[in-house]
Every structure is written in structure tokens, then in C-alpha cells.
PDB file of C-alpha atoms in Angstrom:
ATOM      1  CA  ALA A   1     111.934 -15.714 138.340  1.00 44.00           C
ATOM      2  CA  CYS A   2     108.399 -15.854 137.173  1.00 48.00           C
ATOM      3  CA  SER A   3     105.362 -16.374 139.719  1.00 54.00           C
ATOM      4  CA  ILE A   4     103.691 -19.759 139.236  1.00 52.00           C
ATOM      5  CA  LEU A   5     100.509 -17.943 137.710  1.00 48.00           C
ATOM      6  CA  ARG A   6     102.988 -16.059 135.484  1.00 50.00           C
ATOM      7  CA  GLU A   7     104.679 -19.196 134.661  1.00 52.00           C
ATOM      8  CA  LEU A   8     101.251 -20.677 133.755  1.00 49.00           C
ATOM      9  CA  LEU A   9     100.105 -17.792 131.570  1.00 51.00           C
ATOM     10  CA  ILE A  10     103.228 -16.144 130.152  1.00 51.00           C
ATOM     11  CA  CYS A  11     106.730 -17.789 130.873  1.00 52.00           C
ATOM     12  CA  PRO A  12     107.637 -20.384 128.337  1.00 50.00           C
ATOM     13  CA  LEU A  13     108.875 -23.715 129.902  1.00 49.00           C
ATOM     14  CA  ALA A  14     112.392 -24.527 129.450  1.00 48.00           C
ATOM     15  CA  PRO A  15     113.121 -28.208 128.404  1.00 48.00           C
ATOM     16  CA  SER A  16     116.240 -28.254 130.454  1.00 49.00           C
ATOM     17  CA  SER A  17     114.313 -27.605 133.586  1.00 57.00           C
ATOM     18  CA  HIS A  18     112.186 -30.753 134.378  1.00 59.00           C
ATOM     19  CA  ALA A  19     111.423 -30.291 137.776  1.00 61.00           C
ATOM     20  CA  LYS A  20     110.349 -26.640 137.162  1.00 64.00           C
ATOM     21  CA  LYS A  21     107.869 -28.064 134.704  1.00 67.00           C
ATOM     22  CA  GLU A  22     106.495 -30.898 136.773  1.00 68.00           C
ATOM     23  CA  MET A  23     105.778 -28.279 139.531  1.00 65.00           C
ATOM     24  CA  VAL A  24     103.907 -25.883 137.063  1.00 63.00           C
ATOM     25  CA  ILE A  25     101.836 -28.712 135.534  1.00 70.00           C
ATOM     26  CA  ARG A  26     100.762 -29.809 139.102  1.00 69.00           C
ATOM     27  CA  SER A  27      99.940 -26.106 140.029  1.00 67.00           C
ATOM     28  CA  ALA A  28      97.981 -25.831 136.849  1.00 62.00           C
ATOM     29  CA  MET A  29      96.127 -29.113 137.685  1.00 68.00           C
ATOM     30  CA  THR A  30      95.479 -27.830 141.310  1.00 71.00           C
ATOM     31  CA  LEU A  31      94.092 -24.575 139.895  1.00 68.00           C
ATOM     32  CA  MET A  32      91.921 -26.375 137.313  1.00 67.00           C
ATOM     33  CA  ALA A  33      90.406 -28.764 140.066  1.00 65.00           C
ATOM     34  CA  MET A  34      89.841 -25.686 142.407  1.00 67.00           C
ATOM     35  CA  LEU A  35      88.140 -23.930 139.633  1.00 64.00           C
ATOM     36  CA  CYS A  36      85.938 -27.053 138.722  1.00 61.00           C
ATOM     37  CA  LEU A  37      84.778 -27.426 142.381  1.00 61.00           C
ATOM     38  CA  PHE A  38      83.981 -23.651 142.585  1.00 60.00           C
ATOM     39  CA  ALA A  39      81.977 -23.953 139.497  1.00 59.00           C
ATOM     40  CA  ALA A  40      80.112 -27.019 140.454  1.00 55.00           C
ATOM     41  CA  GLY A  41      79.151 -25.375 143.985  1.00 55.00           C
ATOM     42  CA  GLY A  42      77.595 -22.567 141.908  1.00 50.00           C
ATOM     43  CA  VAL A  43      75.564 -25.059 139.849  1.00 47.00           C
ATOM     44  CA  LEU A  44      74.643 -27.632 142.422  1.00 48.00           C
ATOM     45  CA  GLY A  45      74.120 -24.791 145.184  1.00 48.00           C
ATOM     46  CA  SER A  46      75.599 -24.741 148.681  1.00 48.00           C
ATOM     47  CA  PRO A  47      74.450 -26.566 151.667  1.00 51.00           C
ATOM     48  CA  GLU A  48      72.845 -23.478 152.911  1.00 54.00           C
ATOM     49  CA  ALA A  49      70.865 -23.060 149.939  1.00 55.00           C
ATOM     50  CA  PRO A  50      66.929 -23.288 150.467  1.00 61.00           C
ATOM     51  CA  CYS A  51      65.352 -26.408 149.123  1.00 62.00           C
ATOM     52  CA  ASP A  52      63.220 -26.730 146.163  1.00 64.00           C
ATOM     53  CA  ALA A  53      59.547 -26.491 147.581  1.00 64.00           C
ATOM     54  CA  THR A  54      58.496 -29.543 145.345  1.00 71.00           C
ATOM     55  CA  ASP A  55      61.263 -31.632 146.592  1.00 66.00           C
ATOM     56  CA  ALA A  56      59.346 -33.197 149.736  1.00 66.00           C
ATOM     57  CA  ALA A  57      62.580 -35.107 151.026  1.00 62.00           C
ATOM     58  CA  CYS A  58      64.575 -31.874 151.151  1.00 64.00           C
ATOM     59  CA  VAL A  59      61.936 -29.961 152.698  1.00 57.00           C
ATOM     60  CA  ALA A  60      61.251 -32.635 155.423  1.00 62.00           C
ATOM     61  CA  PHE A  61      65.250 -33.025 156.139  1.00 62.00           C
ATOM     62  CA  GLU A  62      65.318 -29.018 156.608  1.00 63.00           C
ATOM     63  CA  GLN A  63      62.509 -29.124 158.856  1.00 63.00           C
ATOM     64  CA  ASP A  64      63.874 -31.889 160.786  1.00 67.00           C
ATOM     65  CA  SER A  65      67.200 -30.028 160.858  1.00 69.00           C
ATOM     66  CA  GLU A  66      65.584 -26.782 162.126  1.00 69.00           C
ATOM     67  CA  THR A  67      63.706 -28.708 164.913  1.00 73.00           C
ATOM     68  CA  LEU A  68      66.914 -30.416 166.040  1.00 66.00           C
ATOM     69  CA  GLU A  69      68.639 -26.826 166.304  1.00 73.00           C
ATOM     70  CA  LEU A  70      65.697 -25.514 168.255  1.00 71.00           C
ATOM     71  CA  ARG A  71      66.076 -28.582 170.527  1.00 71.00           C
ATOM     72  CA  GLN A  72      69.730 -28.242 171.034  1.00 72.00           C
ATOM     73  CA  LEU A  73      69.210 -24.404 171.653  1.00 71.00           C
ATOM     74  CA  ARG A  74      66.370 -24.911 174.326  1.00 73.00           C
ATOM     75  CA  SER A  75      68.689 -27.755 175.873  1.00 72.00           C
ATOM     76  CA  GLU A  76      71.572 -25.213 175.971  1.00 76.00           C
ATOM     77  CA  LYS A  77      69.381 -22.630 177.523  1.00 73.00           C
ATOM     78  CA  VAL A  78      68.179 -25.073 180.247  1.00 74.00           C
ATOM     79  CA  GLY A  79      71.657 -26.038 180.964  1.00 78.00           C
ATOM     80  CA  LEU A  80      72.838 -22.334 181.087  1.00 83.00           C
ATOM     81  CA  GLU A  81      69.709 -21.588 183.352  1.00 86.00           C
ATOM     82  CA  THR A  82      70.519 -24.533 185.743  1.00 87.00           C
ATOM     83  CA  GLU A  83      74.167 -23.366 185.979  1.00 90.00           C
ATOM     84  CA  LEU A  84      73.100 -19.692 186.768  1.00 90.00           C
ATOM     85  CA  ALA A  85      70.585 -20.850 189.426  1.00 88.00           C
ATOM     86  CA  GLN A  86      73.426 -23.008 191.043  1.00 90.00           C
ATOM     87  CA  ARG A  87      75.713 -20.047 191.059  1.00 92.00           C
ATOM     88  CA  ARG A  88      73.151 -17.567 192.260  1.00 90.00           C
ATOM     89  CA  ALA A  89      72.447 -20.116 195.073  1.00 89.00           C
ATOM     90  CA  ALA A  90      76.197 -20.347 196.033  1.00 92.00           C
ATOM     91  CA  ALA A  91      76.608 -16.464 195.807  1.00 91.00           C
ATOM     92  CA  GLU A  92      73.403 -16.005 198.026  1.00 90.00           C
ATOM     93  CA  LYS A  93      74.820 -18.378 200.513  1.00 91.00           C
ATOM     94  CA  ALA A  94      78.277 -16.592 200.498  1.00 92.00           C
ATOM     95  CA  LEU A  95      76.500 -13.404 201.235  1.00 91.00           C
ATOM     96  CA  ALA A  96      74.374 -14.876 204.180  1.00 92.00           C
ATOM     97  CA  GLU A  97      77.626 -16.176 205.582  1.00 93.00           C
ATOM     98  CA  ILE A  98      79.286 -12.565 205.200  1.00 94.00           C
ATOM     99  CA  SER A  99      76.206 -11.058 206.709  1.00 94.00           C
ATOM    100  CA  ARG A 100      76.509 -13.366 209.664  1.00 93.00           C
ATOM    101  CA  ALA A 101      80.283 -12.847 210.008  1.00 94.00           C
ATOM    102  CA  GLU A 102      79.604  -9.046 210.102  1.00 94.00           C
ATOM    103  CA  SER A 103      76.889  -9.143 212.425  1.00 95.00           C
ATOM    104  CA  HIS A 104      79.193  -9.028 215.463  1.00 94.00           C
ATOM    105  CA  LYS A 105      80.280  -5.416 214.494  1.00 95.00           C
ATOM    106  CA  PHE A 106      76.824  -4.204 215.505  1.00 96.00           C
ATOM    107  CA  GLU A 107      76.173  -6.520 218.343  1.00 96.00           C
ATOM    108  CA  ALA A 108      76.187  -5.656 222.059  1.00 96.00           C
ATOM    109  CA  LYS A 109      75.847  -7.399 225.378  1.00 96.00           C
ATOM    110  CA  ALA A 110      72.344  -7.464 227.206  1.00 95.00           C
ATOM    111  CA  ASP A 111      73.404  -5.086 229.729  1.00 96.00           C
ATOM    112  CA  ASP A 112      74.839  -2.335 227.356  1.00 95.00           C
ATOM    113  CA  LEU A 113      73.111   0.842 227.300  1.00 94.00           C
ATOM    114  CA  GLY A 114      70.598   1.147 224.523  1.00 94.00           C
ATOM    115  CA  SER A 115      71.106  -2.516 223.401  1.00 96.00           C
ATOM    116  CA  PHE A 116      68.089  -4.473 222.032  1.00 97.00           C
ATOM    117  CA  GLN A 117      67.352  -8.157 221.729  1.00 97.00           C
ATOM    118  CA  CYS A 118      67.362  -9.497 218.270  1.00 97.00           C
ATOM    119  CA  GLY A 119      66.611 -13.332 218.888  1.00 95.00           C
ATOM    120  CA  ALA A 120      69.302 -14.956 220.607  1.00 95.00           C
ATOM    121  CA  ILE A 121      71.661 -11.849 220.333  1.00 97.00           C
ATOM    122  CA  TYR A 122      71.552  -8.305 221.227  1.00 97.00           C
ATOM    123  CA  CYS A 123      72.205  -5.406 218.811  1.00 97.00           C
ATOM    124  CA  ALA A 124      73.949  -2.047 219.801  1.00 96.00           C
ATOM    125  CA  GLY A 125      71.538   0.792 220.388  1.00 93.00           C
ATOM    126  CA  GLY A 126      72.207   4.421 219.301  1.00 92.00           C
ATOM    127  CA  ILE A 127      74.139   3.780 216.213  1.00 93.00           C
ATOM    128  CA  GLY A 128      71.336   2.925 213.813  1.00 93.00           C
ATOM    129  CA  SER A 129      71.619  -0.752 213.832  1.00 95.00           C
ATOM    130  CA  HIS A 130      68.647  -3.105 213.390  1.00 96.00           C
ATOM    131  CA  CYS A 131      67.646  -6.774 213.409  1.00 97.00           C
ATOM    132  CA  CYS A 132      67.223  -9.002 210.435  1.00 96.00           C
ATOM    133  CA  TRP A 133      65.524 -12.305 210.341  1.00 96.00           C
ATOM    134  CA  GLY A 134      66.358 -15.359 208.285  1.00 95.00           C
ATOM    135  CA  THR A 135      66.035 -19.117 208.139  1.00 93.00           C
ATOM    136  CA  MET A 136      68.639 -21.667 207.865  1.00 87.00           C
ATOM    137  CA  ALA A 137      68.388 -25.335 207.938  1.00 86.00           C
ATOM    138  CA  GLY A 138      64.540 -24.927 208.906  1.00 89.00           C
ATOM    139  CA  SER A 139      65.485 -22.717 211.947  1.00 93.00           C
ATOM    140  CA  SER A 140      64.893 -19.034 212.384  1.00 95.00           C
ATOM    141  CA  TYR A 141      67.915 -16.863 213.292  1.00 95.00           C
ATOM    142  CA  ALA A 142      68.731 -13.130 213.600  1.00 97.00           C
ATOM    143  CA  ILE A 143      71.571 -11.025 212.687  1.00 97.00           C
ATOM    144  CA  CYS A 144      72.357  -7.224 213.610  1.00 97.00           C
ATOM    145  CA  CYS A 145      72.690  -4.995 210.421  1.00 96.00           C
ATOM    146  CA  GLY A 146      74.282  -1.548 210.531  1.00 94.00           C
ATOM    147  CA  SER A 147      72.888   1.678 210.033  1.00 93.00           C
ATOM    148  CA  ASP A 148      73.649   1.608 206.190  1.00 94.00           C
ATOM    149  CA  GLY A 149      72.652  -1.838 205.692  1.00 93.00           C
ATOM    150  CA  VAL A 150      69.144  -3.195 204.408  1.00 94.00           C
ATOM    151  CA  CYS A 151      67.717  -6.508 205.459  1.00 94.00           C
ATOM    152  CA  SER A 152      66.493  -9.165 202.926  1.00 93.00           C
ATOM    153  CA  LYS A 153      66.176 -12.801 202.776  1.00 92.00           C
ATOM    154  CA  SER A 154      68.068 -15.020 199.883  1.00 88.00           C
ATOM    155  CA  GLY A 155      65.937 -16.689 197.464  1.00 84.00           C
ATOM    156  CA  VAL A 156      67.345 -20.135 198.301  1.00 79.00           C
ATOM    157  CA  GLY A 157      66.427 -20.956 201.745  1.00 85.00           C
ATOM    158  CA  GLY A 158      65.459 -17.573 202.986  1.00 92.00           C
ATOM    159  CA  MET A 159      68.823 -16.639 204.699  1.00 94.00           C
ATOM    160  CA  ALA A 160      69.127 -13.359 206.430  1.00 95.00           C
ATOM    161  CA  LEU A 161      71.201 -10.786 204.160  1.00 94.00           C
ATOM    162  CA  CYS A 162      72.344  -7.551 205.271  1.00 93.00           C
ATOM    163  CA  ASN A 163      72.812  -5.635 202.114  1.00 90.00           C
ATOM    164  CA  ARG A 164      74.774  -2.225 201.752  1.00 83.00           C
TER     165      ARG A 164
END
């Protein structure tokens, strides 16, 4: 059995094989159409080909296209920055909530030996704990942070963070 290309170029068509003959003719027509389109693309140029500097309409279209692309990229960047800011705020809020929840590990009672006042709570003395201040919903509050923690405030709302 000959491949289609070999049938087009080498193999003779048997008059008794009408279906085979039609298939070869259709294949040849398709191949010719593809060659014509390929050749026309090379002659006419591709959509990415630069405009002729003397063709004002083409140059204007290219400039408008580039401007539109830049606006789309800026819009995507703004959308991404907004999404990242929202994700950062959510992460900082979660970290502040974790810091508040962990604070009890370093808290003590007012009458415990070495305890010291930290806002409305007391931090345990003698273990290196320290007091961290923050703001939530417009009110100041404090948490106790362990010896290996570093106090900071979130960029959103100034909530107290104990970073390790």
C-alpha cells in the first residue's frame, strides 16, 4: 500500500479503484490549498509583520493596539496588586489572631512571682517574655510574647504581632 504522498507522486491510479482515486484527488486538492495559503502568507505578510512606515492607517492601528495592550497590562497589574493587598491583610489578621491566642502561654497572674503588667494582662517574669502593644478596632491592647519572639505591628490596622 502506498502512502498518500507516494500515491500523488509515484503510484499509478488503478481505474478499478474509484474510491481510492477520489481520496487521492481530495488529498491533492487539500495539499495544493495549503501550499497556496502558505505562499500567500509569505507574500502578504503575517499579522505580526511591522507596518510600512508610509501606511498611516496601519501605523495608527499598531499604536492603538500597543496602547490597548499596555492598558490591559496595567489593569491586570492593578488587579493583581489589589488581590495581593487583600491576601496580605488577611494573612496579617490571621497572624495577629494567632499571636493573641499564643499570648496565654506567656501570661501570669498579677500576684505570681516576677510577673509584670502588660496593659490589662500580666506577663510571666523570669522566662524572657515581653509585652507587645497593638491596636484593633481603634482600641489599644497588649499581648505577651515569648523570649524568642519579636514584637511588630501589622501593616493593616496596627495589630500586635509576635514574630518568631
